[in-house]
Amino acid sequence: DAKTTQPNSMESNEEEPVHLPCNHSTISGTDYIHWYRQLPSQGPEYVIHGLTSNVNNRMASLAIAEDRKSSTLILHRATLRDAAVYYCILSFQGAQKLVFGQGTRLTINP
Amino acid sequence: DTEVTQTPKHLVMGMTNKKSLKCEQHMGHRAMYWYKQKAKKPPELMFVYSYEKLSINESVPSRFSPECPNSSLLNLHLHALQPEDSALYLCASSPTLGGWETQYFGPGTRLLVL
């Protein structure tokens, strides 16, 4: 499984945008980029995923670098409820599993 | 209904007990997963089922015994556990196996082994 690197922690303020980076320099052409988050005392929750193009959904946007060696999860207007551990995960096309890394613990200040 | 339910929410058991964790989904998903999560650590995959057949066992000790009696239900039978097995046990499901699939997680069962 290709490896991802994320900052251990980040801090932001409520109602401001948050950009969560993920490096994946060994990504292969068939690796999907997934983002999940885990709120305190809950199971992980799907946020967004993509392959090559940038993606938007109601929760967030995913910006993928042109060479695909990095990506950024964008929360457009953070709320206190967005405080969680965010996991960036690569999963190749034939994969049967997700392999979670250490993730980024995001703190949102009121 | 996009929910994965897990019962019980909490479980305390002795090392000689036998207990079972239950996971249920009604989304028509054909892949189901068990993960183990220790405090402050990421989830670690234990088992994967696809179409009710065991697809992956990540070298899990035999004191953990999974079972998939039908496409909606996944059990984890526990026997002779050790205190170090205390953790949050998460169940997940996805439509099929594949790197593009989204996994839907339940809230977990918090297990304490005394």
PDB file of C-alpha atoms in Angstrom:
ATOM      1  CA  ASP A   1       0.000   0.000   0.000  1.00  0.00           C
ATOM      2  CA  ALA A   2       1.296   3.433  -0.942  1.00  0.00           C
ATOM      3  CA  LYS A   3       2.052   5.639   2.056  1.00  0.00           C
ATOM      4  CA  THR A   4       0.568   9.030   2.948  1.00  0.00           C
ATOM      5  CA  THR A   5       2.100  11.733   5.142  1.00  0.00           C
ATOM      6  CA  GLN A   6      -0.057  14.185   7.086  1.00  0.00           C
ATOM      7  CA  PRO A   7       0.712  16.748   9.789  1.00  0.00           C
ATOM      8  CA  ASN A   8      -0.020  15.382  13.257  1.00  0.00           C
ATOM      9  CA  SER A   9      -2.211  18.319  14.187  1.00  0.00           C
ATOM     10  CA  MET A  10      -3.659  21.556  12.872  1.00  0.00           C
ATOM     11  CA  GLU A  11      -5.654  24.365  14.396  1.00  0.00           C
ATOM     12  CA  SER A  12      -8.098  26.776  12.812  1.00  0.00           C
ATOM     13  CA  ASN A  13     -10.841  29.195  13.735  1.00  0.00           C
ATOM     14  CA  GLU A  14     -14.570  28.794  13.401  1.00  0.00           C
ATOM     15  CA  GLU A  15     -16.098  30.100  10.156  1.00  0.00           C
ATOM     16  CA  GLU A  16     -12.699  30.187   8.400  1.00  0.00           C
ATOM     17  CA  PRO A  17     -11.544  27.849   5.602  1.00  0.00           C
ATOM     18  CA  VAL A  18      -9.280  24.947   6.505  1.00  0.00           C
ATOM     19  CA  HIS A  19      -6.766  23.338   4.174  1.00  0.00           C
ATOM     20  CA  LEU A  20      -5.596  19.890   5.272  1.00  0.00           C
ATOM     21  CA  PRO A  21      -2.556  18.659   3.300  1.00  0.00           C
ATOM     22  CA  CYS A  22      -1.593  15.096   2.403  1.00  0.00           C
ATOM     23  CA  ASN A  23       1.593  13.968   0.671  1.00  0.00           C
ATOM     24  CA  HIS A  24       1.611  10.726  -1.281  1.00  0.00           C
ATOM     25  CA  SER A  25       4.718  10.818  -3.439  1.00  0.00           C
ATOM     26  CA  THR A  26       4.621   7.069  -4.238  1.00  0.00           C
ATOM     27  CA  ILE A  27       1.040   7.116  -5.533  1.00  0.00           C
ATOM     28  CA  SER A  28       0.355   4.913  -8.553  1.00  0.00           C
ATOM     29  CA  GLY A  29      -1.944   5.604 -11.479  1.00  0.00           C
ATOM     30  CA  THR A  30      -4.782   3.444 -10.126  1.00  0.00           C
ATOM     31  CA  ASP A  31      -4.694   4.711  -6.527  1.00  0.00           C
ATOM     32  CA  TYR A  32      -7.818   6.476  -5.312  1.00  0.00           C
ATOM     33  CA  ILE A  33      -7.374   9.234  -2.700  1.00  0.00           C
ATOM     34  CA  HIS A  34      -9.898   8.903   0.124  1.00  0.00           C
ATOM     35  CA  TRP A  35     -10.543  11.191   3.073  1.00  0.00           C
ATOM     36  CA  TYR A  36     -12.345  10.017   6.184  1.00  0.00           C
ATOM     37  CA  ARG A  37     -12.772  11.771   9.494  1.00  0.00           C
ATOM     38  CA  GLN A  38     -13.426  10.503  12.975  1.00  0.00           C
ATOM     39  CA  LEU A  39     -15.240  12.701  15.455  1.00  0.00           C
ATOM     40  CA  PRO A  40     -14.667  12.019  19.165  1.00  0.00           C
ATOM     41  CA  SER A  41     -16.313   8.783  20.345  1.00  0.00           C
ATOM     42  CA  GLN A  42     -17.649   7.947  16.874  1.00  0.00           C
ATOM     43  CA  GLY A  43     -16.725   5.644  14.004  1.00  0.00           C
ATOM     44  CA  PRO A  44     -14.919   7.057  10.966  1.00  0.00           C
ATOM     45  CA  GLU A  45     -17.066   8.961   8.490  1.00  0.00           C
ATOM     46  CA  TYR A  46     -16.503   9.236   4.737  1.00  0.00           C
ATOM     47  CA  VAL A  47     -15.714  12.768   3.593  1.00  0.00           C
ATOM     48  CA  ILE A  48     -14.692  12.654  -0.063  1.00  0.00           C
ATOM     49  CA  HIS A  49     -12.581  10.743  -2.584  1.00  0.00           C
ATOM     50  CA  GLY A  50     -11.088  11.260  -6.019  1.00  0.00           C
ATOM     51  CA  LEU A  51      -8.757   9.803  -8.616  1.00  0.00           C
ATOM     52  CA  THR A  52      -7.329  12.564 -10.800  1.00  0.00           C
ATOM     53  CA  SER A  53      -9.676  15.546 -10.930  1.00  0.00           C
ATOM     54  CA  ASN A  54     -10.690  17.904  -8.154  1.00  0.00           C
ATOM     55  CA  VAL A  55     -13.919  16.907  -6.434  1.00  0.00           C
ATOM     56  CA  ASN A  56     -16.591  18.816  -4.549  1.00  0.00           C
ATOM     57  CA  ASN A  57     -19.419  17.606  -2.340  1.00  0.00           C
ATOM     58  CA  ARG A  58     -21.599  19.093   0.363  1.00  0.00           C
ATOM     59  CA  MET A  59     -18.995  18.441   3.049  1.00  0.00           C
ATOM     60  CA  ALA A  60     -15.721  19.483   1.438  1.00  0.00           C
ATOM     61  CA  SER A  61     -13.564  19.884  -1.651  1.00  0.00           C
ATOM     62  CA  LEU A  62     -10.611  17.756  -2.675  1.00  0.00           C
ATOM     63  CA  ALA A  63      -7.833  19.429  -4.625  1.00  0.00           C
ATOM     64  CA  ILE A  64      -5.420  16.996  -6.283  1.00  0.00           C
ATOM     65  CA  ALA A  65      -2.032  18.188  -7.517  1.00  0.00           C
ATOM     66  CA  GLU A  66      -1.375  17.784 -11.218  1.00  0.00           C
ATOM     67  CA  ASP A  67       1.323  15.157 -10.580  1.00  0.00           C
ATOM     68  CA  ARG A  68      -0.965  13.509  -7.972  1.00  0.00           C
ATOM     69  CA  LYS A  69       1.847  13.417  -5.417  1.00  0.00           C
ATOM     70  CA  SER A  70      -0.152  15.524  -2.982  1.00  0.00           C
ATOM     71  CA  SER A  71      -3.716  16.519  -2.253  1.00  0.00           C
ATOM     72  CA  THR A  72      -5.556  18.983  -0.028  1.00  0.00           C
ATOM     73  CA  LEU A  73      -8.870  18.585   1.726  1.00  0.00           C
ATOM     74  CA  ILE A  74     -10.648  21.923   1.937  1.00  0.00           C
ATOM     75  CA  LEU A  75     -13.344  22.664   4.490  1.00  0.00           C
ATOM     76  CA  HIS A  76     -14.813  25.906   3.224  1.00  0.00           C
ATOM     77  CA  ARG A  77     -16.195  27.266   6.482  1.00  0.00           C
ATOM     78  CA  ALA A  78     -15.182  25.340   9.564  1.00  0.00           C
ATOM     79  CA  THR A  79     -17.579  24.788  12.426  1.00  0.00           C
ATOM     80  CA  LEU A  80     -16.903  23.383  15.890  1.00  0.00           C
ATOM     81  CA  ARG A  81     -18.431  20.137  14.668  1.00  0.00           C
ATOM     82  CA  ASP A  82     -15.539  19.740  12.193  1.00  0.00           C
ATOM     83  CA  ALA A  83     -13.085  19.080  15.037  1.00  0.00           C
ATOM     84  CA  ALA A  84     -11.939  15.526  14.340  1.00  0.00           C
ATOM     85  CA  VAL A  85      -9.067  13.339  13.195  1.00  0.00           C
ATOM     86  CA  TYR A  86      -8.839  13.472   9.405  1.00  0.00           C
ATOM     87  CA  TYR A  87      -7.375  10.494   7.565  1.00  0.00           C
ATOM     88  CA  CYS A  88      -5.978  10.607   4.022  1.00  0.00           C
ATOM     89  CA  ILE A  89      -5.908   7.084   2.569  1.00  0.00           C
ATOM     90  CA  LEU A  90      -4.751   5.666  -0.759  1.00  0.00           C
ATOM     91  CA  SER A  91      -6.563   2.650  -2.131  1.00  0.00           C
ATOM     92  CA  PHE A  92      -5.672   1.014  -5.437  1.00  0.00           C
ATOM     93  CA  GLN A  93      -8.392  -0.090  -7.820  1.00  0.00           C
ATOM     94  CA  GLY A  94      -8.343  -3.773  -6.827  1.00  0.00           C
ATOM     95  CA  ALA A  95      -7.893  -3.136  -3.126  1.00  0.00           C
ATOM     96  CA  GLN A  96     -10.032  -4.989  -0.656  1.00  0.00           C
ATOM     97  CA  LYS A  97      -9.243  -2.778   2.295  1.00  0.00           C
ATOM     98  CA  LEU A  98      -8.446   0.691   3.594  1.00  0.00           C
ATOM     99  CA  VAL A  99      -5.191   1.187   5.505  1.00  0.00           C
ATOM    100  CA  PHE A 100      -5.450   4.091   7.944  1.00  0.00           C
ATOM    101  CA  GLY A 101      -2.399   6.214   8.754  1.00  0.00           C
ATOM    102  CA  GLN A 102      -2.026   8.392  11.853  1.00  0.00           C
ATOM    103  CA  GLY A 103      -4.162  11.227  10.468  1.00  0.00           C
ATOM    104  CA  THR A 104      -4.335  14.934  11.339  1.00  0.00           C
ATOM    105  CA  ARG A 105      -6.064  16.023  14.520  1.00  0.00           C
ATOM    106  CA  LEU A 106      -7.958  19.228  13.649  1.00  0.00           C
ATOM    107  CA  THR A 107      -8.881  21.637  16.431  1.00  0.00           C
ATOM    108  CA  ILE A 108     -11.392  24.416  15.736  1.00  0.00           C
ATOM    109  CA  ASN A 109     -11.300  27.474  17.978  1.00  0.00           C
ATOM    110  CA  PRO A 110     -14.548  29.366  18.646  1.00  0.00           C
TER     111      PRO A 110
ATOM    112  CA  ASP B   1     -31.078   4.058   5.351  1.00  0.00           C
ATOM    113  CA  THR B   2     -27.300   4.638   5.345  1.00  0.00           C
ATOM    114  CA  GLU B   3     -26.705   3.322   8.822  1.00  0.00           C
ATOM    115  CA  VAL B   4     -24.521   0.584  10.201  1.00  0.00           C
ATOM    116  CA  THR B   5     -25.654  -0.459  13.657  1.00  0.00           C
ATOM    117  CA  GLN B   6     -23.548  -2.216  16.262  1.00  0.00           C
ATOM    118  CA  THR B   7     -24.566  -3.871  19.499  1.00  0.00           C
ATOM    119  CA  PRO B   8     -23.762  -3.689  22.292  1.00  0.00           C
ATOM    120  CA  LYS B   9     -22.356  -0.165  22.637  1.00  0.00           C
ATOM    121  CA  HIS B  10     -20.246  -1.199  25.626  1.00  0.00           C
ATOM    122  CA  LEU B  11     -19.123  -4.620  26.845  1.00  0.00           C
ATOM    123  CA  VAL B  12     -17.155  -5.695  29.891  1.00  0.00           C
ATOM    124  CA  MET B  13     -16.010  -9.299  29.984  1.00  0.00           C
ATOM    125  CA  GLY B  14     -13.680 -11.528  31.929  1.00  0.00           C
ATOM    126  CA  MET B  15     -10.903 -13.517  30.327  1.00  0.00           C
ATOM    127  CA  THR B  16     -12.896 -16.754  30.581  1.00  0.00           C
ATOM    128  CA  ASN B  17     -16.122 -15.374  29.128  1.00  0.00           C
ATOM    129  CA  LYS B  18     -17.606 -15.951  25.679  1.00  0.00           C
ATOM    130  CA  LYS B  19     -19.390 -13.004  24.111  1.00  0.00           C
ATOM    131  CA  SER B  20     -20.404 -11.811  20.647  1.00  0.00           C
ATOM    132  CA  LEU B  21     -20.467  -8.447  18.902  1.00  0.00           C
ATOM    133  CA  LYS B  22     -23.146  -7.834  16.319  1.00  0.00           C
ATOM    134  CA  CYS B  23     -23.172  -5.580  13.259  1.00  0.00           C
ATOM    135  CA  GLU B  24     -26.088  -4.971  10.911  1.00  0.00           C
ATOM    136  CA  GLN B  25     -26.646  -2.981   7.713  1.00  0.00           C
ATOM    137  CA  HIS B  26     -29.627  -2.753   5.396  1.00  0.00           C
ATOM    138  CA  MET B  27     -28.039  -0.902   2.502  1.00  0.00           C
ATOM    139  CA  GLY B  28     -27.651  -4.014   0.357  1.00  0.00           C
ATOM    140  CA  HIS B  29     -23.890  -3.892   0.748  1.00  0.00           C
ATOM    141  CA  ARG B  30     -22.029  -7.117  -0.038  1.00  0.00           C
ATOM    142  CA  ALA B  31     -18.730  -6.310   1.697  1.00  0.00           C
ATOM    143  CA  MET B  32     -18.393  -6.056   5.470  1.00  0.00           C
ATOM    144  CA  TYR B  33     -15.409  -5.377   7.702  1.00  0.00           C
ATOM    145  CA  TRP B  34     -14.221  -5.609  11.303  1.00  0.00           C
ATOM    146  CA  TYR B  35     -11.638  -3.126  12.577  1.00  0.00           C
ATOM    147  CA  LYS B  36      -9.967  -2.774  15.970  1.00  0.00           C
ATOM    148  CA  GLN B  37      -9.009   0.655  17.316  1.00  0.00           C
ATOM    149  CA  LYS B  38      -6.873   1.230  20.393  1.00  0.00           C
ATOM    150  CA  ALA B  39      -6.981   4.614  22.148  1.00  0.00           C
ATOM    151  CA  LYS B  40      -5.323   7.449  20.197  1.00  0.00           C
ATOM    152  CA  LYS B  41      -4.462   5.082  17.315  1.00  0.00           C
ATOM    153  CA  PRO B  42      -5.966   4.649  13.835  1.00  0.00           C
ATOM    154  CA  PRO B  43      -8.339   1.765  13.079  1.00  0.00           C
ATOM    155  CA  GLU B  44      -6.639  -1.518  12.114  1.00  0.00           C
ATOM    156  CA  LEU B  45      -8.339  -3.983   9.805  1.00  0.00           C
ATOM    157  CA  MET B  46      -9.111  -7.420  11.237  1.00  0.00           C
ATOM    158  CA  PHE B  47     -11.419  -9.205   8.770  1.00  0.00           C
ATOM    159  CA  VAL B  48     -13.099  -8.619   5.416  1.00  0.00           C
ATOM    160  CA  TYR B  49     -16.142 -10.484   4.123  1.00  0.00           C
ATOM    161  CA  SER B  50     -17.339 -10.370   0.541  1.00  0.00           C
ATOM    162  CA  TYR B  51     -20.648 -11.998  -0.437  1.00  0.00           C
ATOM    163  CA  GLU B  52     -20.728 -13.705   2.979  1.00  0.00           C
ATOM    164  CA  LYS B  53     -17.338 -15.340   2.441  1.00  0.00           C
ATOM    165  CA  LEU B  54     -14.202 -14.470   4.393  1.00  0.00           C
ATOM    166  CA  SER B  55     -11.882 -12.615   2.044  1.00  0.00           C
ATOM    167  CA  ILE B  56      -9.182 -11.280   4.366  1.00  0.00           C
ATOM    168  CA  ASN B  57      -7.998 -12.329   7.829  1.00  0.00           C
ATOM    169  CA  GLU B  58      -5.192 -10.002   8.916  1.00  0.00           C
ATOM    170  CA  SER B  59      -3.497 -12.693  11.036  1.00  0.00           C
ATOM    171  CA  VAL B  60      -5.969 -12.163  13.854  1.00  0.00           C
ATOM    172  CA  PRO B  61      -5.636 -14.540  16.865  1.00  0.00           C
ATOM    173  CA  SER B  62      -8.156 -17.378  16.894  1.00  0.00           C
ATOM    174  CA  ARG B  63      -9.782 -16.051  20.064  1.00  0.00           C
ATOM    175  CA  PHE B  64     -11.576 -13.708  17.630  1.00  0.00           C
ATOM    176  CA  SER B  65     -13.952 -15.635  15.367  1.00  0.00           C
ATOM    177  CA  PRO B  66     -15.944 -13.781  12.696  1.00  0.00           C
ATOM    178  CA  GLU B  67     -19.191 -14.983  11.188  1.00  0.00           C
ATOM    179  CA  CYS B  68     -21.360 -13.645   8.377  1.00  0.00           C
ATOM    180  CA  PRO B  69     -24.683 -15.508   8.559  1.00  0.00           C
ATOM    181  CA  ASN B  70     -26.310 -13.423   5.827  1.00  0.00           C
ATOM    182  CA  SER B  71     -25.647 -10.383   3.682  1.00  0.00           C
ATOM    183  CA  SER B  72     -26.933  -7.944   6.321  1.00  0.00           C
ATOM    184  CA  LEU B  73     -25.345  -9.341   9.433  1.00  0.00           C
ATOM    185  CA  LEU B  74     -21.788  -9.683  10.714  1.00  0.00           C
ATOM    186  CA  ASN B  75     -20.818 -11.149  14.067  1.00  0.00           C
ATOM    187  CA  LEU B  76     -17.553 -11.257  15.970  1.00  0.00           C
ATOM    188  CA  HIS B  77     -17.373 -14.056  18.522  1.00  0.00           C
ATOM    189  CA  LEU B  78     -14.992 -13.488  21.417  1.00  0.00           C
ATOM    190  CA  HIS B  79     -13.492 -16.189  23.625  1.00  0.00           C
ATOM    191  CA  ALA B  80     -10.653 -16.228  26.135  1.00  0.00           C
ATOM    192  CA  LEU B  81      -9.659 -12.651  25.445  1.00  0.00           C
ATOM    193  CA  GLN B  82      -6.728 -10.884  27.061  1.00  0.00           C
ATOM    194  CA  PRO B  83      -6.740  -7.440  28.722  1.00  0.00           C
ATOM    195  CA  GLU B  84      -4.748  -6.080  25.772  1.00  0.00           C
ATOM    196  CA  ASP B  85      -7.741  -6.861  23.542  1.00  0.00           C
ATOM    197  CA  SER B  86      -9.603  -3.994  25.204  1.00  0.00           C
ATOM    198  CA  ALA B  87     -10.381  -1.565  22.380  1.00  0.00           C
ATOM    199  CA  LEU B  88     -13.104  -0.039  20.219  1.00  0.00           C
ATOM    200  CA  TYR B  89     -14.334  -2.591  17.675  1.00  0.00           C
ATOM    201  CA  LEU B  90     -15.679  -1.011  14.519  1.00  0.00           C
ATOM    202  CA  CYS B  91     -17.808  -2.588  11.839  1.00  0.00           C
ATOM    203  CA  ALA B  92     -18.062  -1.173   8.317  1.00  0.00           C
ATOM    204  CA  SER B  93     -19.745  -2.040   5.043  1.00  0.00           C
ATOM    205  CA  SER B  94     -19.365  -1.065   1.391  1.00  0.00           C
ATOM    206  CA  PRO B  95     -21.363  -1.895  -1.745  1.00  0.00           C
ATOM    207  CA  THR B  96     -18.637  -4.254  -2.995  1.00  0.00           C
ATOM    208  CA  LEU B  97     -14.897  -4.671  -2.632  1.00  0.00           C
ATOM    209  CA  GLY B  98     -12.846  -2.206  -4.632  1.00  0.00           C
ATOM    210  CA  GLY B  99     -10.500   0.711  -4.160  1.00  0.00           C
ATOM    211  CA  TRP B 100     -13.118   3.239  -5.241  1.00  0.00           C
ATOM    212  CA  GLU B 101     -15.781   2.090  -2.784  1.00  0.00           C
ATOM    213  CA  THR B 102     -16.873   4.130   0.213  1.00  0.00           C
ATOM    214  CA  GLN B 103     -16.968   2.368   3.548  1.00  0.00           C
ATOM    215  CA  TYR B 104     -19.749   3.165   6.001  1.00  0.00           C
ATOM    216  CA  PHE B 105     -18.788   2.711   9.631  1.00  0.00           C
ATOM    217  CA  GLY B 106     -20.849   1.923  12.675  1.00  0.00           C
ATOM    218  CA  PRO B 107     -20.346   3.702  16.018  1.00  0.00           C
ATOM    219  CA  GLY B 108     -18.358   0.808  17.442  1.00  0.00           C
ATOM    220  CA  THR B 109     -18.481  -1.429  20.500  1.00  0.00           C
ATOM    221  CA  ARG B 110     -16.181  -0.374  23.317  1.00  0.00           C
ATOM    222  CA  LEU B 111     -14.807  -3.557  24.874  1.00  0.00           C
ATOM    223  CA  LEU B 112     -13.098  -3.860  28.245  1.00  0.00           C
ATOM    224  CA  VAL B 113     -11.477  -7.171  29.163  1.00  0.00           C
ATOM    225  CA  LEU B 114     -10.791  -7.651  32.863  1.00  0.00           C
TER     226      LEU B 114
END
